[in-house]
PDB file of C-alpha atoms and ligand atoms in Angstrom:
ATOM      1  CA  UNK A1448     -91.382 -24.362  30.115  1.00 67.00           C
ATOM      2  CA  UNK A1449     -92.593 -21.216  28.443  1.00 92.00           C
ATOM      3  CA  UNK A1450     -96.172 -20.755  27.355  1.00 95.00           C
ATOM      4  CA  UNK A1451     -95.511 -20.835  23.612  1.00 96.00           C
ATOM      5  CA  UNK A1452     -93.652 -24.119  23.932  1.00 96.00           C
ATOM      6  CA  UNK A1453     -96.490 -25.601  25.995  1.00 96.00           C
ATOM      7  CA  UNK A1454     -99.003 -24.540  23.331  1.00 97.00           C
ATOM      8  CA  UNK A1455     -96.900 -25.903  20.460  1.00 97.00           C
ATOM      9  CA  UNK A1456     -96.504 -29.258  22.209  1.00 97.00           C
ATOM     10  CA  UNK A1457    -100.227 -29.422  22.972  1.00 98.00           C
ATOM     11  CA  UNK A1458    -101.059 -28.851  19.289  1.00 98.00           C
ATOM     12  CA  UNK A1459     -98.623 -31.563  18.176  1.00 98.00           C
ATOM     13  CA  UNK A1460    -100.120 -33.894  20.768  1.00 98.00           C
ATOM     14  CA  UNK A1461    -103.772 -33.320  19.765  1.00 98.00           C
ATOM     15  CA  UNK A1462    -103.250 -33.296  15.969  1.00 98.00           C
ATOM     16  CA  UNK A1463    -104.371 -36.942  15.458  1.00 98.00           C
ATOM     17  CA  UNK A1464    -107.641 -36.138  17.245  1.00 98.00           C
ATOM     18  CA  UNK A1465    -108.327 -33.111  15.048  1.00 97.00           C
ATOM     19  CA  UNK A1466    -107.827 -35.219  11.921  1.00 98.00           C
ATOM     20  CA  UNK A1467    -110.089 -37.953  13.297  1.00 98.00           C
ATOM     21  CA  UNK A1468    -112.775 -35.379  13.955  1.00 96.00           C
ATOM     22  CA  UNK A1469    -112.675 -33.803  10.485  1.00 95.00           C
ATOM     23  CA  UNK A1470    -111.964 -36.643   8.029  1.00 97.00           C
ATOM     24  CA  UNK A1471    -115.460 -38.233   8.395  1.00 97.00           C
ATOM     25  CA  UNK A1472    -116.973 -35.114   6.794  1.00 94.00           C
ATOM     26  CA  UNK A1473    -115.001 -36.029   3.646  1.00 95.00           C
ATOM     27  CA  UNK A1474    -114.945 -39.830   3.821  1.00 96.00           C
ATOM     28  CA  UNK A1475    -118.047 -40.665   5.867  1.00 95.00           C
ATOM     29  CA  UNK A1476    -121.410 -41.824   4.579  1.00 95.00           C
ATOM     30  CA  UNK A1477    -123.178 -45.106   4.027  1.00 97.00           C
ATOM     31  CA  UNK A1478    -124.678 -47.271   6.740  1.00 98.00           C
ATOM     32  CA  UNK A1479    -125.424 -45.671  10.103  1.00 98.00           C
ATOM     33  CA  UNK A1480    -123.731 -47.193  13.167  1.00 98.00           C
ATOM     34  CA  UNK A1481    -127.079 -47.520  14.959  1.00 98.00           C
ATOM     35  CA  UNK A1482    -128.553 -49.332  11.946  1.00 98.00           C
ATOM     36  CA  UNK A1483    -131.621 -47.098  12.205  1.00 98.00           C
ATOM     37  CA  UNK A1484    -132.388 -48.279  15.745  1.00 98.00           C
ATOM     38  CA  UNK A1485    -134.200 -46.079  18.201  1.00 98.00           C
ATOM     39  CA  UNK A1486    -133.737 -45.541  21.923  1.00 98.00           C
ATOM     40  CA  UNK A1487    -136.566 -45.941  24.441  1.00 97.00           C
ATOM     41  CA  UNK A1488    -137.416 -42.235  24.020  1.00 97.00           C
ATOM     42  CA  UNK A1489    -138.351 -42.875  20.372  1.00 97.00           C
ATOM     43  CA  UNK A1490    -135.409 -40.914  18.937  1.00 98.00           C
ATOM     44  CA  UNK A1491    -132.534 -42.496  17.046  1.00 98.00           C
ATOM     45  CA  UNK A1492    -129.664 -43.907  19.094  1.00 98.00           C
ATOM     46  CA  UNK A1493    -127.049 -41.782  17.247  1.00 98.00           C
ATOM     47  CA  UNK A1494    -128.692 -40.798  13.947  1.00 98.00           C
ATOM     48  CA  UNK A1495    -127.706 -40.888  10.273  1.00 98.00           C
ATOM     49  CA  UNK A1496    -124.741 -38.517  10.803  1.00 97.00           C
ATOM     50  CA  UNK A1497    -122.744 -41.273  12.523  1.00 98.00           C
ATOM     51  CA  UNK A1498    -121.709 -43.867   9.953  1.00 98.00           C
ATOM     52  CA  UNK A1499    -119.549 -46.965  10.203  1.00 98.00           C
ATOM     53  CA  UNK A1500    -117.311 -45.722   7.405  1.00 98.00           C
ATOM     54  CA  UNK A1501    -116.881 -42.314   9.064  1.00 98.00           C
ATOM     55  CA  UNK A1502    -116.074 -43.935  12.412  1.00 98.00           C
ATOM     56  CA  UNK A1503    -113.276 -46.104  11.045  1.00 98.00           C
ATOM     57  CA  UNK A1504    -112.021 -43.432   8.638  1.00 98.00           C
ATOM     58  CA  UNK A1505    -111.572 -41.150  11.666  1.00 98.00           C
ATOM     59  CA  UNK A1506    -109.611 -43.721  13.647  1.00 98.00           C
ATOM     60  CA  UNK A1507    -107.490 -44.580  10.622  1.00 98.00           C
ATOM     61  CA  UNK A1508    -106.742 -40.896   9.940  1.00 98.00           C
ATOM     62  CA  UNK A1509    -105.508 -40.435  13.523  1.00 98.00           C
ATOM     63  CA  UNK A1510    -103.377 -43.570  13.283  1.00 98.00           C
ATOM     64  CA  UNK A1511    -101.883 -42.269  10.043  1.00 98.00           C
ATOM     65  CA  UNK A1512    -101.087 -38.862  11.592  1.00 98.00           C
ATOM     66  CA  UNK A1513     -99.502 -40.573  14.616  1.00 98.00           C
ATOM     67  CA  UNK A1514     -97.429 -42.762  12.292  1.00 98.00           C
ATOM     68  CA  UNK A1515     -96.237 -39.762  10.295  1.00 98.00           C
ATOM     69  CA  UNK A1516     -95.315 -38.022  13.552  1.00 98.00           C
ATOM     70  CA  UNK A1517     -93.423 -41.185  14.580  1.00 98.00           C
ATOM     71  CA  UNK A1518     -91.293 -40.923  11.458  1.00 98.00           C
ATOM     72  CA  UNK A1519     -90.487 -37.224  11.626  1.00 98.00           C
ATOM     73  CA  UNK A1520     -90.574 -36.020  15.240  1.00 98.00           C
ATOM     74  CA  UNK A1521     -88.392 -38.261  17.443  1.00 98.00           C
ATOM     75  CA  UNK A1522     -85.088 -36.569  18.227  1.00 96.00           C
ATOM     76  CA  UNK A1523     -86.180 -33.159  16.919  1.00 97.00           C
ATOM     77  CA  UNK A1524     -87.084 -30.009  18.872  1.00 95.00           C
ATOM     78  CA  UNK A1525     -90.761 -30.955  18.330  1.00 97.00           C
ATOM     79  CA  UNK A1526     -90.422 -34.380  19.950  1.00 98.00           C
ATOM     80  CA  UNK A1527     -93.044 -34.777  22.702  1.00 98.00           C
ATOM     81  CA  UNK A1528     -92.516 -38.456  23.594  1.00 98.00           C
ATOM     82  CA  UNK A1529     -88.822 -38.655  24.512  1.00 96.00           C
ATOM     83  CA  UNK A1530     -87.661 -40.051  21.196  1.00 97.00           C
ATOM     84  CA  UNK A1531     -89.946 -43.105  21.215  1.00 97.00           C
ATOM     85  CA  UNK A1532     -91.642 -43.536  17.810  1.00 98.00           C
ATOM     86  CA  UNK A1533     -94.020 -46.235  19.103  1.00 98.00           C
ATOM     87  CA  UNK A1534     -95.636 -43.810  21.515  1.00 98.00           C
ATOM     88  CA  UNK A1535     -96.725 -41.575  18.616  1.00 98.00           C
ATOM     89  CA  UNK A1536     -98.389 -44.522  16.904  1.00 98.00           C
ATOM     90  CA  UNK A1537    -100.193 -45.700  20.058  1.00 98.00           C
ATOM     91  CA  UNK A1538    -101.180 -42.145  20.918  1.00 98.00           C
ATOM     92  CA  UNK A1539    -102.614 -41.734  17.399  1.00 98.00           C
ATOM     93  CA  UNK A1540    -104.670 -44.892  17.763  1.00 98.00           C
ATOM     94  CA  UNK A1541    -105.929 -43.990  21.253  1.00 98.00           C
ATOM     95  CA  UNK A1542    -106.684 -40.368  20.358  1.00 98.00           C
ATOM     96  CA  UNK A1543    -108.524 -41.489  17.206  1.00 98.00           C
ATOM     97  CA  UNK A1544    -110.575 -44.123  19.010  1.00 98.00           C
ATOM     98  CA  UNK A1545    -111.401 -41.728  21.857  1.00 98.00           C
ATOM     99  CA  UNK A1546    -112.312 -38.973  19.407  1.00 98.00           C
ATOM    100  CA  UNK A1547    -114.758 -41.142  17.479  1.00 98.00           C
ATOM    101  CA  UNK A1548    -116.330 -42.623  20.616  1.00 98.00           C
ATOM    102  CA  UNK A1549    -116.612 -39.127  22.095  1.00 98.00           C
ATOM    103  CA  UNK A1550    -118.212 -37.935  18.856  1.00 98.00           C
ATOM    104  CA  UNK A1551    -120.754 -40.766  19.159  1.00 98.00           C
ATOM    105  CA  UNK A1552    -121.399 -39.896  22.795  1.00 97.00           C
ATOM    106  CA  UNK A1553    -122.075 -36.283  21.788  1.00 97.00           C
ATOM    107  CA  UNK A1554    -124.655 -37.399  19.232  1.00 98.00           C
ATOM    108  CA  UNK A1555    -126.191 -39.823  21.726  1.00 98.00           C
ATOM    109  CA  UNK A1556    -126.731 -36.973  24.205  1.00 97.00           C
ATOM    110  CA  UNK A1557    -128.046 -34.670  21.454  1.00 98.00           C
ATOM    111  CA  UNK A1558    -130.654 -37.263  20.454  1.00 98.00           C
ATOM    112  CA  UNK A1559    -131.688 -37.712  24.110  1.00 98.00           C
ATOM    113  CA  UNK A1560    -132.188 -33.946  24.303  1.00 97.00           C
ATOM    114  CA  UNK A1561    -134.334 -34.111  21.171  1.00 97.00           C
ATOM    115  CA  UNK A1562    -131.811 -32.188  19.039  1.00 97.00           C
ATOM    116  CA  UNK A1563    -132.127 -33.382  15.423  1.00 96.00           C
ATOM    117  CA  UNK A1564    -129.190 -34.773  13.444  1.00 96.00           C
ATOM    118  CA  UNK A1565    -127.067 -31.952  12.053  1.00 94.00           C
ATOM    119  CA  UNK A1566    -128.628 -29.323  14.323  1.00 96.00           C
ATOM    120  CA  UNK A1567    -126.156 -27.332  16.383  1.00 94.00           C
ATOM    121  CA  UNK A1568    -125.407 -28.063  20.011  1.00 95.00           C
ATOM    122  CA  UNK A1569    -122.787 -25.790  21.538  1.00 90.00           C
ATOM    123  CA  UNK A1570    -120.294 -27.709  23.752  1.00 91.00           C
ATOM    124  CA  UNK A1571    -121.532 -31.167  22.693  1.00 93.00           C
ATOM    125  CA  UNK A1572    -120.526 -30.558  19.051  1.00 91.00           C
ATOM    126  CA  UNK A1573    -117.183 -28.968  19.851  1.00 90.00           C
ATOM    127  CA  UNK A1574    -115.870 -30.471  23.050  1.00 93.00           C
ATOM    128  CA  UNK A1575    -117.191 -33.964  23.846  1.00 96.00           C
ATOM    129  CA  UNK A1576    -114.776 -35.589  21.423  1.00 97.00           C
ATOM    130  CA  UNK A1577    -111.824 -33.781  22.996  1.00 97.00           C
ATOM    131  CA  UNK A1578    -112.757 -34.860  26.505  1.00 97.00           C
ATOM    132  CA  UNK A1579    -112.994 -38.555  25.577  1.00 98.00           C
ATOM    133  CA  UNK A1580    -109.866 -38.391  23.386  1.00 98.00           C
ATOM    134  CA  UNK A1581    -107.867 -37.017  26.342  1.00 98.00           C
ATOM    135  CA  UNK A1582    -109.235 -39.750  28.624  1.00 98.00           C
ATOM    136  CA  UNK A1583    -108.222 -42.461  26.132  1.00 98.00           C
ATOM    137  CA  UNK A1584    -104.728 -41.036  25.632  1.00 98.00           C
ATOM    138  CA  UNK A1585    -104.098 -40.474  29.339  1.00 98.00           C
ATOM    139  CA  UNK A1586    -102.540 -43.915  30.074  1.00 97.00           C
ATOM    140  CA  UNK A1587     -99.635 -43.289  27.686  1.00 97.00           C
ATOM    141  CA  UNK A1588     -99.568 -39.497  27.386  1.00 97.00           C
ATOM    142  CA  UNK A1589    -100.280 -38.255  30.914  1.00 97.00           C
ATOM    143  CA  UNK A1590     -97.126 -36.107  30.694  1.00 95.00           C
ATOM    144  CA  UNK A1591     -98.802 -34.089  27.910  1.00 96.00           C
ATOM    145  CA  UNK A1592    -102.129 -33.760  29.721  1.00 97.00           C
ATOM    146  CA  UNK A1593    -101.324 -31.034  32.238  1.00 97.00           C
ATOM    147  CA  UNK A1594    -103.910 -28.588  33.585  1.00 97.00           C
ATOM    148  CA  UNK A1595    -102.480 -25.774  31.442  1.00 97.00           C
ATOM    149  CA  UNK A1596    -102.463 -27.921  28.300  1.00 97.00           C
ATOM    150  CA  UNK A1597    -106.043 -29.101  28.880  1.00 97.00           C
ATOM    151  CA  UNK A1598    -107.354 -25.561  29.422  1.00 97.00           C
ATOM    152  CA  UNK A1599    -105.500 -24.380  26.322  1.00 98.00           C
ATOM    153  CA  UNK A1600    -106.785 -27.313  24.235  1.00 98.00           C
ATOM    154  CA  UNK A1601    -110.414 -26.801  25.226  1.00 97.00           C
ATOM    155  CA  UNK A1602    -110.235 -23.125  24.231  1.00 97.00           C
ATOM    156  CA  UNK A1603    -108.289 -23.830  21.017  1.00 97.00           C
ATOM    157  CA  UNK A1604    -110.575 -26.724  20.042  1.00 96.00           C
ATOM    158  CA  UNK A1605    -113.699 -24.654  20.547  1.00 94.00           C
ATOM    159  CA  UNK A1606    -112.525 -21.934  18.170  1.00 95.00           C
ATOM    160  CA  UNK A1607    -110.802 -24.312  15.719  1.00 95.00           C
ATOM    161  CA  UNK A1608    -113.997 -26.362  15.450  1.00 92.00           C
ATOM    162  CA  UNK A1609    -116.147 -23.290  14.814  1.00 92.00           C
ATOM    163  CA  UNK A1610    -113.672 -21.947  12.216  1.00 94.00           C
ATOM    164  CA  UNK A1611    -113.245 -25.327  10.486  1.00 93.00           C
ATOM    165  CA  UNK A1612    -116.991 -25.798  10.102  1.00 93.00           C
ATOM    166  CA  UNK A1613    -117.523 -22.288   8.719  1.00 94.00           C
ATOM    167  CA  UNK A1614    -114.791 -23.014   6.132  1.00 95.00           C
ATOM    168  CA  UNK A1615    -116.170 -26.484   5.344  1.00 93.00           C
ATOM    169  CA  UNK A1616    -119.561 -24.862   4.723  1.00 94.00           C
ATOM    170  CA  UNK A1617    -118.049 -22.173   2.518  1.00 95.00           C
ATOM    171  CA  UNK A1618    -116.222 -24.784   0.426  1.00 94.00           C
ATOM    172  CA  UNK A1619    -119.404 -26.803  -0.010  1.00 93.00           C
ATOM    173  CA  UNK A1620    -118.273 -29.748   2.146  1.00 92.00           C
ATOM    174  CA  UNK A1621    -120.991 -29.248   4.773  1.00 91.00           C
ATOM    175  CA  UNK A1622    -124.583 -28.133   4.383  1.00 91.00           C
ATOM    176  CA  UNK A1623    -124.535 -26.104   7.607  1.00 92.00           C
ATOM    177  CA  UNK A1624    -121.779 -23.862   9.012  1.00 93.00           C
ATOM    178  CA  UNK A1625    -121.423 -25.814  12.327  1.00 91.00           C
TER     179      UNK A1625
HETATM  180  N1  LIG B1914    -119.679 -38.508   9.784  1.00 71.16           N
HETATM  181  C1  LIG B1914    -119.774 -39.859   9.497  1.00 71.16           C
HETATM  182  N2  LIG B1914    -119.541 -40.798  10.471  1.00 71.16           N
HETATM  183  C2  LIG B1914    -119.188 -40.423  11.734  1.00 71.16           C
HETATM  184  C3  LIG B1914    -119.082 -39.050  12.048  1.00 71.16           C
HETATM  185  C4  LIG B1914    -119.341 -38.107  11.046  1.00 71.16           C
HETATM  186  O1  LIG B1914    -120.078 -40.239   8.354  1.00 71.16           O
HETATM  187  N3  LIG B1914    -118.960 -41.378  12.647  1.00 71.16           N
HETATM  188  C5  LIG B1914    -119.949 -37.536   8.701  1.00 71.16           C
HETATM  189  C6  LIG B1914    -121.459 -37.401   8.414  1.00 71.16           C
HETATM  190  O2  LIG B1914    -121.624 -37.188   7.047  1.00 71.16           O
HETATM  191  C7  LIG B1914    -121.832 -36.158   9.209  1.00 71.16           C
HETATM  192  C8  LIG B1914    -120.596 -35.298   9.029  1.00 71.16           C
HETATM  193  O3  LIG B1914    -119.504 -36.221   9.041  1.00 71.16           O
HETATM  194  O4  LIG B1914    -123.009 -35.535   8.747  1.00 71.16           O
HETATM  195  C9  LIG B1914    -120.417 -34.228  10.109  1.00 71.16           C
HETATM  196  O5  LIG B1914    -120.261 -34.819  11.384  1.00 71.16           O
HETATM  197  P1  LIG B1914    -121.032 -34.265  12.652  1.00 71.16           P
HETATM  198  O6  LIG B1914    -121.156 -32.790  12.591  1.00 71.16           O
HETATM  199  O7  LIG B1914    -120.387 -34.879  13.817  1.00 71.16           O
HETATM  200  O8  LIG B1914    -122.489 -34.970  12.480  1.00 71.16           O
HETATM  201  P2  LIG B1914    -123.939 -34.335  12.288  1.00 71.16           P
HETATM  202  O9  LIG B1914    -124.447 -34.715  10.929  1.00 71.16           O
HETATM  203  O10 LIG B1914    -123.937 -32.911  12.673  1.00 71.16           O
HETATM  204  O11 LIG B1914    -124.829 -35.161  13.320  1.00 71.16           O
HETATM  205  P3  LIG B1914    -125.036 -34.927  14.905  1.00 71.16           P
HETATM  206  O12 LIG B1914    -126.234 -34.025  15.040  1.00 71.16           O
HETATM  207  O13 LIG B1914    -125.293 -36.301  15.407  1.00 71.16           O
HETATM  208  O14 LIG B1914    -123.793 -34.315  15.457  1.00 71.16           O
HETATM  209 MG1  LIG B1915    -122.710 -31.513  13.339  1.00 71.16          MG
END
């Protein structure tokens, strides 16, 4: 398989996760998942940036992307799951759930390190969600999760996340550019 094809397939594979990670900025808000509770260190468990609505909006967005892929990709040159539409839907659900749990885990670690909600944390902000999303998807998409694809996705995700947040800030969707 040539490199460009590997990259294209990796992007198609990870698309539900990217949507899950960005939709909460638009649709999130309301009650915090931790309900205001604090950890033993006195800091919030996750903080006000992690809301119930954002969590489920993210999972739903990934499921929707997977479902759209299921309709359009099987049997085409862009098909990554051997023509099986169900796999796209399951992969969307698993990637979305992993993404949002990984996002929570990132915030949990940030709060333990004393980093305030919304303050930048390189690696935790950009890559924790990807790591957990890949772990969740592994049972049904191990064929997509090769060493080359994982290395490519970590590099791509780092830069895509930085670029997306700078744009979201510019367009007034986020208060800070990260
Ligand atoms: N968001 C949400 N619910 C989630 C995740 C995100 O409502 N489960 C929304 C919040 O409005 C949040 C925004 O998306 O402020 C950006 O997400 P993120 O950068 O992950 O959160 P931060 O506010 O930066 O908080 P943290 O420091 O915990 O990362
Ligand atoms: Mg943030």
